[in-house]
């Protein structure tokens, strides 16, 4: 069986681990994530599909004193320029993806933030089979 045929019979599993960090002021107010270590999982990607892969995760932010806060994120461990990429578990191959958060600012005691991920179909249909992952750090600053 050729490698291409074998590739088409197997699936790809992709996930982005979101590591949450908090910048805390030494005077009130302070903010924190209530569910640190969240994972945005794209699950198993079917290489015969014609659809883009999407995933989402909810992250709660809690702030004492209701200050205005801002959310930022880095480009992950395997980015090239501003393009985020997931790395294969054993090979030096990557799948690019897009990650957005909403809202990125607020001033409520508890706010739910949605992280949304997108992998363009053409970026994974010819990818090597296996598990791909990346770690993105998001920071909340009051």
Short mmCIF file of N, CA, C and O in Angstrom, two decimals:
data_model
loop_
_atom_site.label_atom_id
_atom_site.label_comp_id
_atom_site.label_asym_id
_atom_site.label_seq_id
_atom_site.Cartn_x
_atom_site.Cartn_y
_atom_site.Cartn_z
N UNK A 1 0.84 -1.16 0.00
CA UNK A 1 0.00 0.00 0.00
C UNK A 1 0.89 1.23 0.00
O UNK A 1 1.83 1.33 0.77
N UNK A 2 0.62 2.19 -0.85
CA UNK A 2 1.47 3.37 -0.94
C UNK A 2 1.26 4.26 0.28
O UNK A 2 0.25 4.19 0.97
N UNK A 3 2.23 5.13 0.56
CA UNK A 3 2.16 6.03 1.71
C UNK A 3 0.96 6.95 1.59
O UNK A 3 0.27 7.22 2.55
N UNK A 4 0.69 7.47 0.37
CA UNK A 4 -0.43 8.36 0.17
C UNK A 4 -1.75 7.65 0.45
O UNK A 4 -2.62 8.18 1.13
N UNK A 5 -1.89 6.41 0.00
CA UNK A 5 -3.12 5.66 0.26
C UNK A 5 -3.27 5.42 1.75
O UNK A 5 -4.34 5.60 2.32
N UNK A 6 -2.20 5.06 2.42
CA UNK A 6 -2.23 4.82 3.85
C UNK A 6 -2.61 6.11 4.58
O UNK A 6 -3.40 6.09 5.50
N UNK A 7 -2.05 7.23 4.14
CA UNK A 7 -2.36 8.50 4.75
C UNK A 7 -3.84 8.81 4.66
O UNK A 7 -4.43 9.32 5.60
N UNK A 8 -4.44 8.52 3.56
CA UNK A 8 -5.85 8.83 3.37
C UNK A 8 -6.75 7.94 4.22
O UNK A 8 -7.89 8.27 4.47
N UNK A 9 -6.24 6.81 4.69
CA UNK A 9 -7.04 5.91 5.51
C UNK A 9 -6.97 6.25 6.99
O UNK A 9 -7.79 5.80 7.76
N UNK A 10 -5.98 7.02 7.39
CA UNK A 10 -5.79 7.34 8.79
C UNK A 10 -6.24 8.77 9.08
O UNK A 10 -6.51 9.54 8.19
N UNK A 11 -6.31 9.09 10.33
CA UNK A 11 -6.79 10.40 10.77
C UNK A 11 -5.68 11.18 11.46
O UNK A 11 -4.69 10.63 11.88
N UNK A 12 -5.92 12.47 11.60
CA UNK A 12 -5.01 13.36 12.31
C UNK A 12 -5.74 13.86 13.56
O UNK A 12 -6.90 14.21 13.50
N UNK A 13 -5.06 13.88 14.69
CA UNK A 13 -5.62 14.43 15.91
C UNK A 13 -4.86 15.71 16.23
O UNK A 13 -3.64 15.72 16.25
N UNK A 14 -5.61 16.79 16.48
CA UNK A 14 -4.97 18.07 16.75
C UNK A 14 -5.55 18.73 17.98
O UNK A 14 -6.75 18.69 18.20
N UNK A 15 -4.68 19.36 18.77
CA UNK A 15 -5.14 20.09 19.96
C UNK A 15 -4.17 21.22 20.27
O UNK A 15 -2.99 21.11 20.00
N UNK A 16 -4.70 22.28 20.83
CA UNK A 16 -3.90 23.39 21.29
C UNK A 16 -4.12 23.50 22.79
O UNK A 16 -5.25 23.68 23.24
N UNK A 17 -3.07 23.35 23.57
CA UNK A 17 -3.18 23.52 25.02
C UNK A 17 -3.02 25.00 25.31
O UNK A 17 -2.08 25.64 24.85
N UNK A 18 -3.94 25.54 26.04
CA UNK A 18 -3.90 26.96 26.37
C UNK A 18 -3.45 27.09 27.81
O UNK A 18 -4.15 26.68 28.73
N UNK A 19 -2.26 27.62 27.99
CA UNK A 19 -1.72 27.82 29.33
C UNK A 19 -2.08 29.24 29.75
O UNK A 19 -1.76 30.20 29.06
N UNK A 20 -2.75 29.37 30.85
CA UNK A 20 -3.24 30.66 31.29
C UNK A 20 -2.34 31.21 32.39
O UNK A 20 -2.04 30.53 33.35
N UNK A 21 -1.93 32.45 32.21
CA UNK A 21 -1.14 33.10 33.24
C UNK A 21 -1.82 34.41 33.62
O UNK A 21 -2.60 34.95 32.86
N UNK A 22 -1.52 34.89 34.78
CA UNK A 22 -2.15 36.11 35.28
C UNK A 22 -1.07 37.08 35.69
O UNK A 22 -0.15 36.73 36.40
N UNK A 23 -1.21 38.31 35.23
CA UNK A 23 -0.39 39.40 35.75
C UNK A 23 -1.20 40.04 36.86
O UNK A 23 -2.27 40.59 36.60
N UNK A 24 -0.73 39.94 38.09
CA UNK A 24 -1.48 40.43 39.24
C UNK A 24 -0.84 41.72 39.74
O UNK A 24 0.36 41.78 39.95
N UNK A 25 -1.68 42.72 39.93
CA UNK A 25 -1.20 43.96 40.53
C UNK A 25 -0.96 43.72 42.02
O UNK A 25 -1.62 42.89 42.63
N UNK A 26 -0.06 44.45 42.62
CA UNK A 26 0.21 44.29 44.04
C UNK A 26 -0.78 45.04 44.91
O UNK A 26 -0.77 44.95 46.12
N UNK A 27 -1.64 45.81 44.30
CA UNK A 27 -2.75 46.44 45.01
C UNK A 27 -4.02 46.02 44.28
O UNK A 27 -3.98 45.66 43.11
N UNK A 28 -5.14 46.04 44.98
CA UNK A 28 -6.41 45.68 44.35
C UNK A 28 -6.58 46.62 43.17
O UNK A 28 -6.25 47.79 43.27
N UNK A 29 -7.04 46.22 42.03
CA UNK A 29 -7.73 44.96 41.75
C UNK A 29 -6.77 43.87 41.28
O UNK A 29 -5.64 44.14 40.93
N UNK A 30 -7.28 42.63 41.26
CA UNK A 30 -6.53 41.52 40.70
C UNK A 30 -7.49 40.65 39.90
O UNK A 30 -8.67 40.57 40.18
N UNK A 31 -6.95 40.00 38.87
CA UNK A 31 -7.74 39.12 38.00
C UNK A 31 -7.05 37.77 37.91
O UNK A 31 -5.84 37.66 38.04
N UNK A 32 -7.86 36.75 37.67
CA UNK A 32 -7.30 35.42 37.48
C UNK A 32 -8.20 34.59 36.59
O UNK A 32 -9.38 34.91 36.40
N UNK A 33 -7.65 33.55 36.01
CA UNK A 33 -8.41 32.59 35.25
C UNK A 33 -8.92 31.53 36.22
O UNK A 33 -8.17 31.09 37.08
N UNK A 34 -10.17 31.15 36.08
CA UNK A 34 -10.72 30.16 37.01
C UNK A 34 -10.59 28.73 36.49
O UNK A 34 -10.87 27.80 37.22
N UNK A 35 -10.15 28.55 35.26
CA UNK A 35 -9.96 27.20 34.71
C UNK A 35 -8.67 27.15 33.89
O UNK A 35 -8.68 26.89 32.70
N UNK A 36 -7.55 27.37 34.58
CA UNK A 36 -6.25 27.36 33.92
C UNK A 36 -5.94 25.99 33.33
O UNK A 36 -6.38 24.97 33.84
N UNK A 37 -5.20 25.97 32.26
CA UNK A 37 -4.81 24.72 31.62
C UNK A 37 -5.87 24.17 30.69
O UNK A 37 -5.99 22.96 30.54
N UNK A 38 -6.64 25.02 30.05
CA UNK A 38 -7.69 24.58 29.13
C UNK A 38 -7.09 24.06 27.83
O UNK A 38 -5.98 24.41 27.46
N UNK A 39 -7.86 23.19 27.16
CA UNK A 39 -7.42 22.64 25.88
C UNK A 39 -8.46 22.92 24.80
O UNK A 39 -9.65 22.68 25.00
N UNK A 40 -8.00 23.44 23.70
CA UNK A 40 -8.83 23.63 22.52
C UNK A 40 -8.55 22.44 21.62
O UNK A 40 -7.47 22.33 21.06
N UNK A 41 -9.50 21.53 21.52
CA UNK A 41 -9.26 20.29 20.79
C UNK A 41 -10.00 20.28 19.45
O UNK A 41 -11.21 20.45 19.40
N UNK A 42 -9.25 20.09 18.37
CA UNK A 42 -9.85 19.93 17.05
C UNK A 42 -10.30 18.50 16.83
O UNK A 42 -10.96 18.19 15.86
N UNK A 43 -9.92 17.61 17.75
CA UNK A 43 -10.33 16.21 17.65
C UNK A 43 -9.63 15.52 16.49
O UNK A 43 -8.52 15.87 16.10
N UNK A 44 -10.31 14.54 15.94
CA UNK A 44 -9.77 13.75 14.83
C UNK A 44 -10.16 14.44 13.52
O UNK A 44 -11.35 14.68 13.27
N UNK A 45 -9.18 14.75 12.69
CA UNK A 45 -9.43 15.40 11.40
C UNK A 45 -9.45 14.34 10.30
O UNK A 45 -8.52 13.55 10.18
N UNK A 46 -10.47 14.36 9.50
CA UNK A 46 -10.63 13.42 8.40
C UNK A 46 -9.98 14.02 7.16
O UNK A 46 -10.45 15.03 6.62
N UNK A 47 -8.92 13.41 6.68
CA UNK A 47 -8.21 13.94 5.52
C UNK A 47 -9.01 13.83 4.22
O UNK A 47 -8.64 14.42 3.23
N UNK A 48 -10.11 13.11 4.22
CA UNK A 48 -10.97 13.04 3.04
C UNK A 48 -12.03 14.13 3.07
O UNK A 48 -12.77 14.30 2.10
N UNK A 49 -12.11 14.87 4.15
CA UNK A 49 -13.09 15.94 4.29
C UNK A 49 -12.74 17.12 3.39
O UNK A 49 -11.58 17.32 3.03
N UNK A 50 -13.73 17.92 3.07
CA UNK A 50 -13.51 19.17 2.34
C UNK A 50 -13.77 20.37 3.23
O UNK A 50 -13.71 21.50 2.78
N UNK A 51 -14.08 20.11 4.51
CA UNK A 51 -14.43 21.19 5.44
C UNK A 51 -13.22 21.66 6.23
O UNK A 51 -12.30 20.88 6.52
N UNK A 52 -13.23 22.94 6.60
CA UNK A 52 -12.25 23.45 7.54
C UNK A 52 -12.55 22.85 8.91
O UNK A 52 -13.69 22.50 9.21
N UNK A 53 -11.54 22.73 9.74
CA UNK A 53 -11.72 22.20 11.10
C UNK A 53 -11.87 23.38 12.06
O UNK A 53 -11.12 24.35 11.98
N UNK A 54 -12.85 23.28 12.95
CA UNK A 54 -13.07 24.33 13.94
C UNK A 54 -13.15 23.73 15.34
O UNK A 54 -13.49 22.56 15.49
N UNK A 55 -12.86 24.54 16.33
CA UNK A 55 -12.95 24.12 17.72
C UNK A 55 -13.12 25.37 18.57
O UNK A 55 -12.78 26.48 18.15
N UNK A 56 -13.65 25.18 19.77
CA UNK A 56 -13.77 26.31 20.69
C UNK A 56 -13.61 25.84 22.13
O UNK A 56 -13.77 24.66 22.43
N UNK A 57 -13.26 26.78 22.99
CA UNK A 57 -13.10 26.51 24.41
C UNK A 57 -13.57 27.75 25.17
O UNK A 57 -13.41 28.88 24.70
N UNK A 58 -14.20 27.53 26.32
CA UNK A 58 -14.63 28.64 27.17
C UNK A 58 -13.67 28.77 28.35
O UNK A 58 -13.31 27.78 28.97
N UNK A 59 -13.29 30.01 28.63
CA UNK A 59 -12.35 30.31 29.71
C UNK A 59 -12.98 31.39 30.58
O UNK A 59 -13.41 32.42 30.08
N UNK A 60 -13.03 31.15 31.88
CA UNK A 60 -13.62 32.13 32.79
C UNK A 60 -12.52 33.02 33.38
O UNK A 60 -11.47 32.54 33.78
N UNK A 61 -12.81 34.33 33.43
CA UNK A 61 -11.92 35.30 34.05
C UNK A 61 -12.66 35.91 35.22
O UNK A 61 -13.82 36.32 35.09
N UNK A 62 -12.01 35.96 36.37
CA UNK A 62 -12.60 36.54 37.56
C UNK A 62 -11.74 37.70 38.01
O UNK A 62 -10.53 37.55 38.15
N UNK A 63 -12.36 38.87 38.23
CA UNK A 63 -11.62 40.06 38.64
C UNK A 63 -12.25 40.67 39.88
O UNK A 63 -13.44 40.95 39.91
N UNK A 64 -11.44 40.88 40.91
CA UNK A 64 -11.91 41.56 42.12
C UNK A 64 -11.97 43.06 41.85
O UNK A 64 -11.05 43.62 41.25
N UNK A 65 -13.03 43.69 42.27
CA UNK A 65 -13.14 45.14 42.12
C UNK A 65 -13.59 45.59 40.75
O UNK A 65 -13.64 46.78 40.48
N UNK A 66 -13.92 44.67 39.86
CA UNK A 66 -14.42 44.98 38.51
C UNK A 66 -13.53 45.95 37.72
O UNK A 66 -14.01 46.91 37.14
N UNK A 67 -12.23 45.72 37.67
CA UNK A 67 -11.37 46.62 36.90
C UNK A 67 -11.50 46.33 35.40
O UNK A 67 -11.99 45.28 35.00
N UNK A 68 -11.04 47.25 34.60
CA UNK A 68 -10.93 46.96 33.17
C UNK A 68 -9.71 46.07 32.99
O UNK A 68 -8.64 46.35 33.52
N UNK A 69 -9.89 44.96 32.27
CA UNK A 69 -8.81 44.01 32.04
C UNK A 69 -8.61 43.83 30.53
O UNK A 69 -9.49 44.15 29.73
N UNK A 70 -7.43 43.34 30.18
CA UNK A 70 -7.06 43.11 28.78
C UNK A 70 -6.48 41.72 28.65
O UNK A 70 -5.71 41.28 29.49
N UNK A 71 -6.84 41.03 27.59
CA UNK A 71 -6.33 39.68 27.33
C UNK A 71 -5.39 39.72 26.13
O UNK A 71 -5.70 40.34 25.11
N UNK A 72 -4.23 39.11 26.28
CA UNK A 72 -3.28 38.98 25.18
C UNK A 72 -2.84 37.52 25.10
O UNK A 72 -2.99 36.76 26.05
N UNK A 73 -2.30 37.13 23.95
CA UNK A 73 -1.78 35.77 23.81
C UNK A 73 -0.50 35.81 22.99
O UNK A 73 -0.27 36.73 22.21
N UNK A 74 0.32 34.80 23.21
CA UNK A 74 1.53 34.70 22.38
C UNK A 74 1.21 33.86 21.15
O UNK A 74 0.07 33.43 20.95
N UNK A 75 2.20 33.61 20.32
CA UNK A 75 1.99 32.85 19.09
C UNK A 75 2.25 31.36 19.25
O UNK A 75 2.30 30.63 18.26
N UNK A 76 2.41 30.89 20.46
CA UNK A 76 2.63 29.46 20.68
C UNK A 76 4.10 29.09 20.55
O UNK A 76 4.97 29.93 20.33
N UNK A 77 4.35 27.80 20.69
CA UNK A 77 5.73 27.29 20.68
C UNK A 77 6.33 27.15 19.28
O UNK A 77 7.54 27.15 19.13
N UNK A 78 5.49 27.00 18.25
CA UNK A 78 6.00 26.61 16.93
C UNK A 78 5.64 27.60 15.84
O UNK A 78 5.62 27.25 14.66
N UNK A 79 5.39 28.84 16.21
CA UNK A 79 4.98 29.82 15.20
C UNK A 79 6.14 30.16 14.27
O UNK A 79 7.31 29.99 14.60
N UNK A 80 5.76 30.64 13.11
CA UNK A 80 6.71 31.21 12.18
C UNK A 80 6.15 32.58 11.82
O UNK A 80 5.06 32.68 11.28
N UNK A 81 6.87 33.64 12.20
CA UNK A 81 6.30 34.97 12.07
C UNK A 81 5.07 35.07 12.95
O UNK A 81 5.09 34.69 14.11
N UNK A 82 3.96 35.52 12.39
CA UNK A 82 2.72 35.63 13.16
C UNK A 82 1.80 34.43 12.94
O UNK A 82 0.68 34.40 13.44
N UNK A 83 2.26 33.42 12.21
CA UNK A 83 1.46 32.24 11.94
C UNK A 83 1.65 31.19 13.03
O UNK A 83 2.76 30.71 13.25
N UNK A 84 0.56 30.86 13.72
CA UNK A 84 0.61 29.81 14.73
C UNK A 84 0.63 28.46 14.02
O UNK A 84 -0.03 28.28 13.00
N UNK A 85 1.39 27.50 14.58
CA UNK A 85 1.47 26.17 13.98
C UNK A 85 1.48 25.11 15.07
O UNK A 85 2.07 25.31 16.13
N UNK A 86 0.84 23.98 14.77
CA UNK A 86 0.92 22.81 15.64
C UNK A 86 2.00 21.90 15.07
O UNK A 86 2.12 21.77 13.85
N UNK A 87 2.76 21.28 15.96
CA UNK A 87 3.85 20.39 15.54
C UNK A 87 3.43 18.93 15.70
O UNK A 87 2.75 18.58 16.66
N UNK A 88 3.85 18.12 14.75
CA UNK A 88 3.64 16.67 14.82
C UNK A 88 4.38 16.13 16.03
O UNK A 88 5.45 16.63 16.40
N UNK A 89 3.84 15.10 16.68
CA UNK A 89 4.44 14.58 17.91
C UNK A 89 5.85 14.02 17.73
O UNK A 89 6.65 14.04 18.66
N UNK A 90 6.19 13.50 16.54
CA UNK A 90 7.52 12.91 16.35
C UNK A 90 8.27 13.45 15.14
O UNK A 90 9.48 13.28 15.06
N UNK A 91 7.58 14.05 14.20
CA UNK A 91 8.21 14.57 12.98
C UNK A 91 8.34 16.08 13.06
O UNK A 91 7.64 16.74 13.83
N UNK A 92 9.23 16.64 12.27
CA UNK A 92 9.37 18.09 12.20
C UNK A 92 8.48 18.64 11.09
O UNK A 92 8.95 19.26 10.13
N UNK A 93 7.17 18.39 11.21
CA UNK A 93 6.18 18.92 10.28
C UNK A 93 5.10 19.63 11.08
O UNK A 93 4.88 19.31 12.25
N UNK A 94 4.42 20.58 10.45
CA UNK A 94 3.53 21.48 11.16
C UNK A 94 2.22 21.67 10.40
O UNK A 94 2.18 21.52 9.17
N UNK A 95 1.18 22.04 11.14
CA UNK A 95 -0.09 22.44 10.55
C UNK A 95 -0.41 23.83 11.08
O UNK A 95 -0.52 24.03 12.30
N UNK A 96 -0.57 24.82 10.18
CA UNK A 96 -0.92 26.17 10.64
C UNK A 96 -2.37 26.22 11.11
O UNK A 96 -3.22 25.45 10.64
N UNK A 97 -2.65 27.13 12.03
CA UNK A 97 -4.01 27.32 12.52
C UNK A 97 -4.20 28.76 12.95
O UNK A 97 -3.25 29.52 13.12
N UNK A 98 -5.45 29.13 13.13
CA UNK A 98 -5.81 30.48 13.56
C UNK A 98 -6.50 30.34 14.92
O UNK A 98 -7.34 29.46 15.10
N UNK A 99 -6.14 31.22 15.86
CA UNK A 99 -6.74 31.21 17.19
C UNK A 99 -7.14 32.62 17.55
O UNK A 99 -6.31 33.54 17.48
N UNK A 100 -8.41 32.81 17.91
CA UNK A 100 -8.89 34.12 18.33
C UNK A 100 -9.61 34.00 19.66
O UNK A 100 -10.10 32.92 20.01
N UNK A 101 -9.67 35.11 20.39
CA UNK A 101 -10.37 35.16 21.67
C UNK A 101 -11.37 36.31 21.65
O UNK A 101 -11.10 37.36 21.08
N UNK A 102 -12.52 36.08 22.31
CA UNK A 102 -13.53 37.12 22.39
C UNK A 102 -14.31 36.96 23.69
O UNK A 102 -14.74 35.86 24.00
N UNK A 103 -14.45 38.03 24.45
CA UNK A 103 -13.86 39.36 24.26
C UNK A 103 -12.40 39.38 24.70
O UNK A 103 -11.94 38.46 25.36
N UNK A 104 -11.70 40.44 24.34
CA UNK A 104 -10.31 40.59 24.75
C UNK A 104 -10.14 41.69 25.78
O UNK A 104 -9.02 41.99 26.19
N UNK A 105 -11.24 42.29 26.18
CA UNK A 105 -11.24 43.28 27.26
C UNK A 105 -12.61 43.25 27.94
O UNK A 105 -13.59 42.81 27.34
N UNK A 106 -12.64 43.68 29.18
CA UNK A 106 -13.90 43.70 29.91
C UNK A 106 -13.73 44.36 31.25
O UNK A 106 -12.64 44.78 31.61
N UNK A 107 -14.83 44.43 32.02
CA UNK A 107 -14.75 45.03 33.35
C UNK A 107 -15.77 44.43 34.31
O UNK A 107 -16.19 45.08 35.25
N UNK A 108 -16.19 43.19 34.09
CA UNK A 108 -17.13 42.52 34.98
C UNK A 108 -16.38 41.64 35.97
O UNK A 108 -15.25 41.23 35.72
N UNK A 109 -17.04 41.29 37.09
CA UNK A 109 -16.44 40.43 38.09
C UNK A 109 -16.06 39.07 37.49
O UNK A 109 -14.96 38.57 37.68
N UNK A 110 -16.98 38.44 36.73
CA UNK A 110 -16.69 37.18 36.04
C UNK A 110 -17.09 37.35 34.58
O UNK A 110 -18.19 37.81 34.27
N UNK A 111 -16.19 36.99 33.69
CA UNK A 111 -16.45 37.07 32.26
C UNK A 111 -16.07 35.74 31.62
O UNK A 111 -15.03 35.17 31.96
N UNK A 112 -16.91 35.25 30.72
CA UNK A 112 -16.58 34.05 29.95
C UNK A 112 -15.95 34.49 28.63
O UNK A 112 -16.53 35.31 27.91
N UNK A 113 -14.77 33.98 28.36
CA UNK A 113 -14.06 34.27 27.12
C UNK A 113 -14.14 33.02 26.26
O UNK A 113 -13.96 31.91 26.75
N UNK A 114 -14.38 33.21 24.97
CA UNK A 114 -14.40 32.09 24.04
C UNK A 114 -13.14 32.12 23.20
O UNK A 114 -12.82 33.14 22.59
N UNK A 115 -12.41 31.00 23.20
CA UNK A 115 -11.28 30.82 22.30
C UNK A 115 -11.76 30.02 21.11
O UNK A 115 -12.37 28.96 21.28
N UNK A 116 -11.56 30.54 19.90
CA UNK A 116 -12.01 29.87 18.68
C UNK A 116 -10.83 29.53 17.80
O UNK A 116 -9.97 30.38 17.55
N UNK A 117 -10.78 28.28 17.35
CA UNK A 117 -9.68 27.82 16.50
C UNK A 117 -10.18 27.41 15.13
O UNK A 117 -11.31 26.94 14.98
N UNK A 118 -9.33 27.59 14.13
CA UNK A 118 -9.65 27.24 12.75
C UNK A 118 -8.42 26.65 12.08
O UNK A 118 -7.33 27.22 12.17
N UNK A 119 -8.59 25.50 11.43
CA UNK A 119 -7.55 24.93 10.57
C UNK A 119 -8.15 24.87 9.17
O UNK A 119 -9.19 24.23 8.95
N UNK A 120 -7.53 25.54 8.23
CA UNK A 120 -7.99 25.54 6.84
C UNK A 120 -7.81 24.14 6.26
O UNK A 120 -6.76 23.51 6.45
N UNK A 121 -8.84 23.66 5.58
CA UNK A 121 -8.83 22.29 5.04
C UNK A 121 -7.57 21.99 4.24
O UNK A 121 -6.95 20.94 4.43
N UNK A 122 -7.18 22.88 3.37
CA UNK A 122 -6.01 22.61 2.52
C UNK A 122 -4.72 22.50 3.32
O UNK A 122 -3.72 21.97 2.83
N UNK A 123 -4.72 22.96 4.58
CA UNK A 123 -3.53 22.87 5.43
C UNK A 123 -3.40 21.52 6.12
O UNK A 123 -2.35 21.22 6.68
N UNK A 124 -4.46 20.69 6.14
CA UNK A 124 -4.34 19.41 6.82
C UNK A 124 -4.63 18.18 5.95
O UNK A 124 -4.28 17.08 6.32
N UNK A 125 -5.21 18.35 4.77
CA UNK A 125 -5.57 17.16 3.98
C UNK A 125 -4.36 16.40 3.45
O UNK A 125 -4.47 15.21 3.17
N UNK A 126 -3.22 17.03 3.35
CA UNK A 126 -2.02 16.34 2.89
C UNK A 126 -0.98 16.18 4.00
O UNK A 126 0.14 15.77 3.75
N UNK A 127 -1.39 16.49 5.22
CA UNK A 127 -0.46 16.42 6.35
C UNK A 127 -0.12 14.97 6.71
O UNK A 127 -0.90 14.06 6.45
N UNK A 128 1.05 14.78 7.30
CA UNK A 128 1.43 13.47 7.81
C UNK A 128 0.48 13.08 8.94
O UNK A 128 0.12 13.91 9.77
N UNK A 129 0.08 11.84 8.96
CA UNK A 129 -0.82 11.33 9.98
C UNK A 129 -0.14 11.34 11.33
O UNK A 129 1.06 11.06 11.43
N UNK A 130 -0.87 11.69 12.38
CA UNK A 130 -0.32 11.69 13.73
C UNK A 130 -1.00 12.71 14.60
O UNK A 130 -2.04 13.27 14.25
N UNK A 131 -0.41 12.94 15.74
CA UNK A 131 -0.95 13.89 16.71
C UNK A 131 -0.13 15.18 16.62
O UNK A 131 1.10 15.15 16.69
N UNK A 132 -0.82 16.29 16.47
CA UNK A 132 -0.20 17.60 16.39
C UNK A 132 -0.67 18.42 17.60
O UNK A 132 -1.83 18.32 18.00
N UNK A 133 0.20 19.26 18.13
CA UNK A 133 -0.20 20.10 19.25
C UNK A 133 0.66 21.36 19.31
O UNK A 133 1.71 21.45 18.67
N UNK A 134 0.21 22.30 20.10
CA UNK A 134 0.92 23.53 20.35
C UNK A 134 0.48 24.02 21.73
O UNK A 134 -0.54 23.58 22.26
N UNK A 135 1.25 24.90 22.32
CA UNK A 135 0.89 25.51 23.60
C UNK A 135 0.92 27.01 23.42
O UNK A 135 1.94 27.58 23.02
N UNK A 136 -0.20 27.66 23.70
CA UNK A 136 -0.34 29.10 23.60
C UNK A 136 -0.57 29.63 25.00
O UNK A 136 -1.39 29.10 25.75
N UNK A 137 0.15 30.68 25.37
CA UNK A 137 -0.03 31.31 26.67
C UNK A 137 -0.88 32.56 26.50
O UNK A 137 -0.56 33.41 25.68
N UNK A 138 -1.97 32.64 27.28
CA UNK A 138 -2.75 33.86 27.29
C UNK A 138 -2.59 34.52 28.65
O UNK A 138 -2.42 33.85 29.67
N UNK A 139 -2.60 35.84 28.63
CA UNK A 139 -2.35 36.61 29.84
C UNK A 139 -3.49 37.61 30.04
O UNK A 139 -3.92 38.26 29.08
N UNK A 140 -3.95 37.73 31.27
CA UNK A 140 -4.96 38.73 31.61
C UNK A 140 -4.28 39.78 32.47
O UNK A 140 -3.56 39.46 33.41
N UNK A 141 -4.45 41.05 32.10
CA UNK A 141 -3.80 42.14 32.82
C UNK A 141 -4.86 43.14 33.25
O UNK A 141 -5.57 43.69 32.41
N UNK A 142 -4.99 43.39 34.55
CA UNK A 142 -5.96 44.39 35.01
C UNK A 142 -5.41 45.80 34.83
O UNK A 142 -4.22 45.98 34.72
#
